[in-house]
Structure formats: C-alpha cells, structure tokens
CSV table of C-alpha atoms in Angstrom, one decimal:
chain,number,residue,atom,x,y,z
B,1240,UNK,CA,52.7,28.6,-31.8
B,1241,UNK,CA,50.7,28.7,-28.6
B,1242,UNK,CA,51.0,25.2,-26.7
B,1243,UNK,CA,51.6,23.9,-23.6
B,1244,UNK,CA,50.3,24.2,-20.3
B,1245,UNK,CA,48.9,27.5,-19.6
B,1246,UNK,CA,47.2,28.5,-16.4
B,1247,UNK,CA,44.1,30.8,-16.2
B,1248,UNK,CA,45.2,32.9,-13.9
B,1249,UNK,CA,42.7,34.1,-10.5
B,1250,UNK,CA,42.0,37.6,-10.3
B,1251,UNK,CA,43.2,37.9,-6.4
B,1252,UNK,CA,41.3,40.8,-4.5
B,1253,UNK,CA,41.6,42.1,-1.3
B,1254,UNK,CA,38.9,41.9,1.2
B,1255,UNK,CA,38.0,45.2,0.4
B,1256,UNK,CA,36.9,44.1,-3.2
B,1257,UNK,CA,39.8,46.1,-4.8
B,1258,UNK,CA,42.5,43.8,-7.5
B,1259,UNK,CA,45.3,42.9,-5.2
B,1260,UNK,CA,48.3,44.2,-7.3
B,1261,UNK,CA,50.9,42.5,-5.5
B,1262,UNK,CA,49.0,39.3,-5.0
B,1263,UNK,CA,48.8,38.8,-8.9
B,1264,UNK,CA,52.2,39.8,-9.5
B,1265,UNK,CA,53.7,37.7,-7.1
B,1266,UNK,CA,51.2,34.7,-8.9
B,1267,UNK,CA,52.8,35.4,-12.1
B,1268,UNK,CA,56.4,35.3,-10.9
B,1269,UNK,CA,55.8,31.8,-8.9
B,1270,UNK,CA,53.7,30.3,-11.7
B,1271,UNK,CA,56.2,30.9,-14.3
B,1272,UNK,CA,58.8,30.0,-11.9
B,1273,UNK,CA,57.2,26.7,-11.7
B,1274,UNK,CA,57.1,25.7,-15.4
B,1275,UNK,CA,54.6,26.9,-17.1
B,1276,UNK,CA,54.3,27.6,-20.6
B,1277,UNK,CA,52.0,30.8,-21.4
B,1278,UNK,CA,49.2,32.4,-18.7
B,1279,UNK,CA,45.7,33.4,-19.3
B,1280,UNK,CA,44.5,36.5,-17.3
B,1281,UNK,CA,41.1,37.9,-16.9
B,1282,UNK,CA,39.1,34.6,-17.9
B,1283,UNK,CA,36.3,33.0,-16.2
B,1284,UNK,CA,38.9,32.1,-13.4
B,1285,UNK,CA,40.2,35.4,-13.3
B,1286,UNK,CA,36.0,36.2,-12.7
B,1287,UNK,CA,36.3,38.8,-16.1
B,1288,UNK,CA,32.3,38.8,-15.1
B,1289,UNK,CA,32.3,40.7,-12.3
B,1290,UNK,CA,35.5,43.6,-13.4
B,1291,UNK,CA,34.8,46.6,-14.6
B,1292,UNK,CA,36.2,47.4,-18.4
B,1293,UNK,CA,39.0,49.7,-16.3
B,1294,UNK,CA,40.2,46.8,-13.8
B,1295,UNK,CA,39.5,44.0,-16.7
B,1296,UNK,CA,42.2,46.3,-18.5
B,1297,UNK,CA,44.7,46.9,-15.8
B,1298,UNK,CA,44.4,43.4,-14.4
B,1299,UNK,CA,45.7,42.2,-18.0
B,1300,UNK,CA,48.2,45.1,-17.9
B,1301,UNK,CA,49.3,44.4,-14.6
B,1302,UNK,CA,49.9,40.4,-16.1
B,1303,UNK,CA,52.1,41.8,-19.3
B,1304,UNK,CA,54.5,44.0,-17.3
B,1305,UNK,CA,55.4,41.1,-14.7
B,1306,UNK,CA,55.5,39.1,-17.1
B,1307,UNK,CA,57.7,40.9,-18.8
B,1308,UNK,CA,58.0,38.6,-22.1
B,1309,UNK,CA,58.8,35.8,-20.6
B,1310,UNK,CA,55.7,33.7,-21.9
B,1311,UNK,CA,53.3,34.8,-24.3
B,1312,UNK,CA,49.9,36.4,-22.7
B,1313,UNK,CA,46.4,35.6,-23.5
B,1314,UNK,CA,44.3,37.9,-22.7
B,1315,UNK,CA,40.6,37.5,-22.2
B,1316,UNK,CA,38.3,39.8,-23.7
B,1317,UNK,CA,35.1,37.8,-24.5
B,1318,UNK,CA,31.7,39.3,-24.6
B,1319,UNK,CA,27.9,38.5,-26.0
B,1320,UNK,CA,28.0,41.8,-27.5
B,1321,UNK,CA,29.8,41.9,-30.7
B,1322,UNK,CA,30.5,46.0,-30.5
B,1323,UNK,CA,31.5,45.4,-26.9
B,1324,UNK,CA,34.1,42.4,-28.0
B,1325,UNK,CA,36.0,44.7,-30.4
B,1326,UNK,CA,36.1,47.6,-28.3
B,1327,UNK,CA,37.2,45.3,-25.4
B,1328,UNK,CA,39.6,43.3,-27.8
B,1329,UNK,CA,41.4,46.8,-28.7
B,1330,UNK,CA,41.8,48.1,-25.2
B,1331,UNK,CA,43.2,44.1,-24.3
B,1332,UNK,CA,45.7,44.0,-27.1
B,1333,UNK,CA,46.9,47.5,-26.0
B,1334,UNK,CA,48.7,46.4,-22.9
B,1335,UNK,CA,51.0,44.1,-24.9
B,1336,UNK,CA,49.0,40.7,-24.9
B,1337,UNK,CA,50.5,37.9,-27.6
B,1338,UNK,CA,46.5,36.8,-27.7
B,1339,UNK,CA,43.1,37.2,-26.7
B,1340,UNK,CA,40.8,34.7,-26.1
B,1341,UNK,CA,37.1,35.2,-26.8
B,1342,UNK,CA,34.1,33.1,-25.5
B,1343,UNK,CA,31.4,32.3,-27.4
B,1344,UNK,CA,28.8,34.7,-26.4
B,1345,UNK,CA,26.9,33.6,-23.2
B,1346,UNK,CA,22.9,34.4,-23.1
B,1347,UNK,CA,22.4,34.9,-26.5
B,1348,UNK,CA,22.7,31.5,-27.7
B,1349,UNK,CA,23.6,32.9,-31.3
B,1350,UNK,CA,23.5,30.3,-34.6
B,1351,UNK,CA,26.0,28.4,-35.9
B,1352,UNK,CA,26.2,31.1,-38.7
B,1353,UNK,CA,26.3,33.7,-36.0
B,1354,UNK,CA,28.9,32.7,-34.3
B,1355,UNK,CA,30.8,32.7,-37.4
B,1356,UNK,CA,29.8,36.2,-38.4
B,1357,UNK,CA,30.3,37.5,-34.4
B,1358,UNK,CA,34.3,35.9,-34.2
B,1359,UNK,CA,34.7,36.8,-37.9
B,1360,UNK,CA,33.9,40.1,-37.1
B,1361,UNK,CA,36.3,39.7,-33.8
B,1362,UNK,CA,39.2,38.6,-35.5
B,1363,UNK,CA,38.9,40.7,-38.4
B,1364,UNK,CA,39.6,43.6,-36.2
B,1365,UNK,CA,41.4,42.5,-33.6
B,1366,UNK,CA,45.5,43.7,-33.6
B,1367,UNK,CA,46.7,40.3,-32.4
B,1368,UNK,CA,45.6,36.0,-33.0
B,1369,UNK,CA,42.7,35.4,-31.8
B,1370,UNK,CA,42.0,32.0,-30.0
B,1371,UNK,CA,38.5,30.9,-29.8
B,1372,UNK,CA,37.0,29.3,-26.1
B,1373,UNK,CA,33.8,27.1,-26.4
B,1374,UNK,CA,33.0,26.4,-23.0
B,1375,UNK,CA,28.8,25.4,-23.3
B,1376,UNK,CA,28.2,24.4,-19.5
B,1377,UNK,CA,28.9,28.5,-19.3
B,1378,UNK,CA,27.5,30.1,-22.4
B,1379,UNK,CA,24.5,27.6,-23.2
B,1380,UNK,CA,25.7,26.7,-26.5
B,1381,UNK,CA,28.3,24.7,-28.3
B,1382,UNK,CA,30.7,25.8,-31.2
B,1383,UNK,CA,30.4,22.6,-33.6
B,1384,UNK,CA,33.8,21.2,-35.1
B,1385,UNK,CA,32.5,22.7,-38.2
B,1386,UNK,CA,31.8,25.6,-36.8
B,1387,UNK,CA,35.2,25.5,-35.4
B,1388,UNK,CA,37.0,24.1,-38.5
B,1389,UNK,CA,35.2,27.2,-40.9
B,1390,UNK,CA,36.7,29.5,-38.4
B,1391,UNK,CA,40.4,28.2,-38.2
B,1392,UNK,CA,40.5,29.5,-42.0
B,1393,UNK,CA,40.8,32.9,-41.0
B,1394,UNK,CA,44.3,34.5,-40.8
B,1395,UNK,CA,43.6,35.7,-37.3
B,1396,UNK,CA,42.2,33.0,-35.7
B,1397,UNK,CA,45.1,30.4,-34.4
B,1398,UNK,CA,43.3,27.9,-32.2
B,1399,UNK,CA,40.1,26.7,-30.0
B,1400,UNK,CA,40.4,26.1,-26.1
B,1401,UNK,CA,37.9,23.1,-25.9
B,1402,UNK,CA,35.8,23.1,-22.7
B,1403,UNK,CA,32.8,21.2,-24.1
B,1404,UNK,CA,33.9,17.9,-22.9
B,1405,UNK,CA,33.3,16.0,-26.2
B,1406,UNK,CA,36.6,13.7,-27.3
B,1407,UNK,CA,34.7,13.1,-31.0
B,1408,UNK,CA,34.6,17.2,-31.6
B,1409,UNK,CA,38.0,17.9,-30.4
B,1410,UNK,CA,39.2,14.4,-32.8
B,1411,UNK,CA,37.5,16.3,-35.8
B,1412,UNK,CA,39.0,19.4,-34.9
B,1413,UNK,CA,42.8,17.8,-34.6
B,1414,UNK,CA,42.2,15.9,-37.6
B,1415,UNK,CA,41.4,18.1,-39.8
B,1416,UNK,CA,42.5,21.7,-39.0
B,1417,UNK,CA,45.2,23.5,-41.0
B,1418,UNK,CA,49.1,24.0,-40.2
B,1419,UNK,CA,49.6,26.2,-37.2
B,1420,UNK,CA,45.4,26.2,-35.4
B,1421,UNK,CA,46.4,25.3,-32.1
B,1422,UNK,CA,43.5,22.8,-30.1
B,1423,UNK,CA,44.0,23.4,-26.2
B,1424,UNK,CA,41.9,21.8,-23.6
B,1425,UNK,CA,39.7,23.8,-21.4
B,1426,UNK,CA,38.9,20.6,-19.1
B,1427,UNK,CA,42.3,19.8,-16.8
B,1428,UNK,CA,40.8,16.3,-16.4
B,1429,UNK,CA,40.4,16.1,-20.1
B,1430,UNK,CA,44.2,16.9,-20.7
B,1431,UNK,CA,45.6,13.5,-21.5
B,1432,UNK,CA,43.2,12.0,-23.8
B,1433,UNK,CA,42.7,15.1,-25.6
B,1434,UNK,CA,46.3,15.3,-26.1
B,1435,UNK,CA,46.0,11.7,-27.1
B,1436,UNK,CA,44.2,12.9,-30.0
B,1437,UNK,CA,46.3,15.3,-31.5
B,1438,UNK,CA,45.5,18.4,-28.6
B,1439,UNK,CA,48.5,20.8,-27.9
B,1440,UNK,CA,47.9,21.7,-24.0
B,1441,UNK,CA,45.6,23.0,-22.0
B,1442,UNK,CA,44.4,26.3,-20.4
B,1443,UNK,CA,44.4,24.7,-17.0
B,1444,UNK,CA,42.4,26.0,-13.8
B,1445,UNK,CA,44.4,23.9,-11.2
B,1446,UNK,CA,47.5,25.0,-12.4
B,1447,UNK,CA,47.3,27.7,-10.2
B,1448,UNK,CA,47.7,26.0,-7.3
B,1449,UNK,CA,49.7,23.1,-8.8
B,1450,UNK,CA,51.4,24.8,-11.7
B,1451,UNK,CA,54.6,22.3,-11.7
B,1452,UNK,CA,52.9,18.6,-11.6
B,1453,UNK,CA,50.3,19.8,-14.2
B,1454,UNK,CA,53.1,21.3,-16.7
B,1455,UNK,CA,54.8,17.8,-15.8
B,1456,UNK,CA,51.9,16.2,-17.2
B,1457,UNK,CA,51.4,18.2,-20.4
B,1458,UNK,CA,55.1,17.5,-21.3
B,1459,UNK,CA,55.2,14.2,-20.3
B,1460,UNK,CA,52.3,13.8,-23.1
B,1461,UNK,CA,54.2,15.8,-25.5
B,1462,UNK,CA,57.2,13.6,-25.5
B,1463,UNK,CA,54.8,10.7,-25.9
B,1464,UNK,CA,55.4,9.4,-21.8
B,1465,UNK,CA,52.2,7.7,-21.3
B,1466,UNK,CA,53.4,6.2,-17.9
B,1467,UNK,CA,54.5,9.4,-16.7
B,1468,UNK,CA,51.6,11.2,-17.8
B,1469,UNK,CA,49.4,8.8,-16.4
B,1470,UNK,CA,50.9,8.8,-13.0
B,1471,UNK,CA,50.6,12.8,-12.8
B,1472,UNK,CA,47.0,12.7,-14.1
B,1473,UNK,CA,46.2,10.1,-10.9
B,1474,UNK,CA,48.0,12.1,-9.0
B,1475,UNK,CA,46.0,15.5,-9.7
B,1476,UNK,CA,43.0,13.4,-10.2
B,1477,UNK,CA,41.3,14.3,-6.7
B,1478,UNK,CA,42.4,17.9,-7.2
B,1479,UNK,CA,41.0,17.8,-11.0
B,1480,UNK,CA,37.3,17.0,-9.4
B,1481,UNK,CA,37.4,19.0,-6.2
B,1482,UNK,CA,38.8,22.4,-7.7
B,1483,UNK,CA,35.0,22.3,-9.3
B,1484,UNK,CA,32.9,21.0,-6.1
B,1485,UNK,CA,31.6,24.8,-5.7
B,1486,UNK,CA,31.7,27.3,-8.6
B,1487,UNK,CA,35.0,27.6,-10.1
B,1488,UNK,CA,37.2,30.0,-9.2
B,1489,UNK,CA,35.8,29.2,-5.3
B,1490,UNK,CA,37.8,26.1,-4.5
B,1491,UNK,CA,40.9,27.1,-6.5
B,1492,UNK,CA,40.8,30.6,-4.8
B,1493,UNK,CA,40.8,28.7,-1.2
B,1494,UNK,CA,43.4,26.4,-2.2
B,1495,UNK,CA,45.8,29.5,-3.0
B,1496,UNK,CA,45.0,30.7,0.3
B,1497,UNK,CA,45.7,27.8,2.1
B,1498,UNK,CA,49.1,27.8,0.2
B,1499,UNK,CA,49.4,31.3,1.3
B,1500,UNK,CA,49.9,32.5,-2.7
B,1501,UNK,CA,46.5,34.7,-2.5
B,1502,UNK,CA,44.0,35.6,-0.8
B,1503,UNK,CA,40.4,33.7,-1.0
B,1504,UNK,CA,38.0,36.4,-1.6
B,1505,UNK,CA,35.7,36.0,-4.6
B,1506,UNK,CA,33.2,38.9,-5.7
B,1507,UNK,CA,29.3,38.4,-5.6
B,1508,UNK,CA,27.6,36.5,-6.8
B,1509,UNK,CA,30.1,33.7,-5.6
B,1510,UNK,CA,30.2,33.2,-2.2
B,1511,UNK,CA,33.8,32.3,-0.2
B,1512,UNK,CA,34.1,27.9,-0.3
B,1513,UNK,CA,31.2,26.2,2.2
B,1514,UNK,CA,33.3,25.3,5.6
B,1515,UNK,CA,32.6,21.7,5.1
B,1516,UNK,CA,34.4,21.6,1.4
B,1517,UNK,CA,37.7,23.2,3.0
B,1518,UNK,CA,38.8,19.7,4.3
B,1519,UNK,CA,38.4,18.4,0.7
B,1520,UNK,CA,40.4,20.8,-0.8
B,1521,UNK,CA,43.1,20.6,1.5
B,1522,UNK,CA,43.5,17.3,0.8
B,1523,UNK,CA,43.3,17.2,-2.3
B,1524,UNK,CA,46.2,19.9,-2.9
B,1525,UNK,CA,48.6,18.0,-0.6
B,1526,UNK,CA,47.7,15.0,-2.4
B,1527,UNK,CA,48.5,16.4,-5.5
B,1528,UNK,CA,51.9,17.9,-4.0
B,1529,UNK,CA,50.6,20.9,-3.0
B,1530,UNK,CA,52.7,22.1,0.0
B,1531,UNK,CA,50.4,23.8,2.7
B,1532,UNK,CA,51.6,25.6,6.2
B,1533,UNK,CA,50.4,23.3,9.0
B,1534,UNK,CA,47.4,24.5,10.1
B,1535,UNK,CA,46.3,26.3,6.8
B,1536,UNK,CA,43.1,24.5,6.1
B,1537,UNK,CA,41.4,24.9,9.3
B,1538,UNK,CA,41.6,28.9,8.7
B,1539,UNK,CA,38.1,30.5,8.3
B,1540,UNK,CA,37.5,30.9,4.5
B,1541,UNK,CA,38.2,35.1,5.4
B,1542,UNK,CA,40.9,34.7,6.5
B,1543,UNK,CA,44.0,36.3,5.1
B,1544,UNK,CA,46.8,34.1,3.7
C-alpha cells in the first residue's frame, strides 16, 4: 500500500536545457537517504509539461534504476488526451514504475461522467495501479468525491492525491472508500489535517529540499503525535507558503540550488525565481532546517550550484 511521504521529485536541467542525469540521480540517493517513503518523478514539479515523450521516459527510467527498489515509484504519465495517456502510461510502466499517476485532464474541462470514462479507460489498460491526482487550480476542474469514490471501485485504481484544497471532499473520500484506496495530499500545508481525517501521506513539493523534517511530520501523524506533528508543520510553515510565491517548481528549484543539490534552471515558460524572492526562500529553508553554504542565497538565480 502506497503511504507516506513521497516527494515529487524536480526534473534538474543543465543550463543548456538538457535533463541533468547526475543531478537527478544524486536527488534520489539523498532524498531516500533522508527518509522518505516513495518518490514521484515527472509530475508537475518534475515540469512533465515542457519534456518531450523521449526525456519524460528516460527521466522516469533514470528515477527506477537509482532507485533501484528501494521505494516504490510513481510515475507520472497524465495527459488531456485519452489515446495519448495510454500510450504514455505503457511506455511509463515499462521502465519498472510500482505506479503512475494521472491528472485529470487540463483544458478540456471534461464531465463528471467523462472523467470516469477517460481514467476508466486509463486504468483498464494500464500494466500497473493507477493513482488518480485532482489538482483544479491546474486543470480547471475538480474530480467530486463521488466522482472519486465511483472510481476507487476499479481493480486498478488504488488511491487519489488530493490537491483541491477542500477538507469536506477529502473526509468523504476517507470515509467511505474501500479497503486498500490510498487518499494522499497533494497540498504540503494541507498534510496534518488531512491526515487528521483519515489521509495516508502526501506527495509533497517541499520535500525536496526538506525531505527529513517533512517525512518527520507525516510519521509523527501516523503514530498519532499531534505535538510533534504540530511542531514540524510550524516549523515548515514559512517554507510551505514561500515554495509557491512564484510558479511551482521556481522557488523549490532555487532552494535546491542554494543547498547545492541541483541546479535552478526551469524551462520556458517559467522564468528562473525574481531576485527579490531569493531572500525569502533562503530564509525560509534555513528556518525549516535547511542547511545552506554561507553565501548561497546571494548567488544570481543562473548561477551553478
């Protein structure tokens, strides 16, 4: 069963534009290193957007092999084109994933009854689980509990990461899912009370620069240490809001790079973090235990790690 913290993982490129192989390896080896219980590569952090089917491939590939079983693997391979999702899903699970995720389908805005025919149709092909990501400040609609509940009755659909920042959908969805559908939050400042309510994790973004404190905090919860919890979700708390002041992965990307993990390049249409959010994000990762070199955050955002 797919629980925990997971992080979903940055894509790290050189300044050239091209996947910085090392860079992501070396990410995957310090992240599990640091406690955390599954990763998530080629999501909208790891900017799935802007790679080509090839690199969207070997950037999931590249996550399996370091991985090297260690923690499961969930793969993204989302798309608003049904035909598109099951091709992409196929080439996904063939580099060894545990999972894919799949986004509801930005743009189109599809039905309720669409979206059940579109992941239906996902899952029914699809060679490994299938866990479902409504996220509607991206795609521009919302999968409804019942949507959501109708869903977790397929064989091959195990879970939901919830991103819609709603606490009454993701209660209806803990309450009355069957054995085994895992809930996970998509919103890190959401974590604790959606755990609160029956959640099993989160697929955290700030987890990759603070991978320890935020697995911390998800076990804290699952052993039922409120005080604990509650003292790691303060602590992250300025990190939580800051790693979205610009478009995510932009601050999350600079914080790496200040941390010397990656580098903070981003592919257009992002643009690197604005000079004056770089003193914010600083702080907030020291804050939030995040050990930067001295002198880190007053680097240019080009500049290499």
């Amino acid at each position: 069963m797919l629980r925990g913290c997971g992080t979903a993982l940055v894509t790290p490129f050189r300044e050239s534009g091209e996947v910085d192989e090392p860079a992501l390896r070396s990410l995957v080896d310090w992240q599990i290193g640091q406690g955390v219980d599954f990763l998530v590569p080629a999501g909208s952090t790891g900017e799935a957007a802007t790679l080509v089917a090839d690199e969207h491939e070997r950037v999931v590939a590249i996550t399996v092999d370091q991985v090297a079983g260690r923690v499961p693997v969930v793969g993204g391979a989302g798309s608003n084109n049904t035909v598109e999702a099951i091709d992409l899903s196929l080439r996904i699970a063939s580099t060894g994933v545990t999972h894919l995720l799949h986004v509801s389908p930005p743009y189109n805005r599809p039905q309720q009854r669409g979206l059940i025919e579109h992941f239906s149709a996902v899952a029914d092909a699809a060679p490994c689980p299938v866990v479902l990501y409504n996220v509607p400040g991206r795609t521009g609609s919302n999968i409804t509990a019942a949507t959501t509940l109708a869903l977790s009755e397929h064989p091959n659909i195990v879970g939901i990461k919830e991103a819609g920042g709603n606490c009454d959908q993701v209660a209806e969805i803990a309450h009355h899912r069957p054995a085994g559908f895992v809930v996970l939050s998509g919103d890190d400042s959401l974590t604790m009370p959606f755990m609160a309510l029956g959640a099993d994790g989160v697929i955290s973004v700030v987890a990759n620069a603070t991978p320890r404190a935020m697995a911390e905090l998800v076990r804290a919860m699952e052993r039922g240490d409120l005080p604990r919890a509650r003292a790691l979700h303060y602590r992250l708390a300025d990190w939580m809001r800051v790693a979205f002041v610009e478009s995510n992965p932009v601050p999350v990307k600079a914080a790496l790079s200040m941390l010397g993990r990656t580098h903070p390049h981003v592919r257009l249409p992002l643009a690197p973090l604005a000079e004056s959010n770089r003193k914010a994000v600083a702080a907030a990762v020291r804050a939030a235990g995040g050990r930067l070199p001295a002198g880190r955050a007053t680097r240019a955002c080009g500049d290499q790690p």
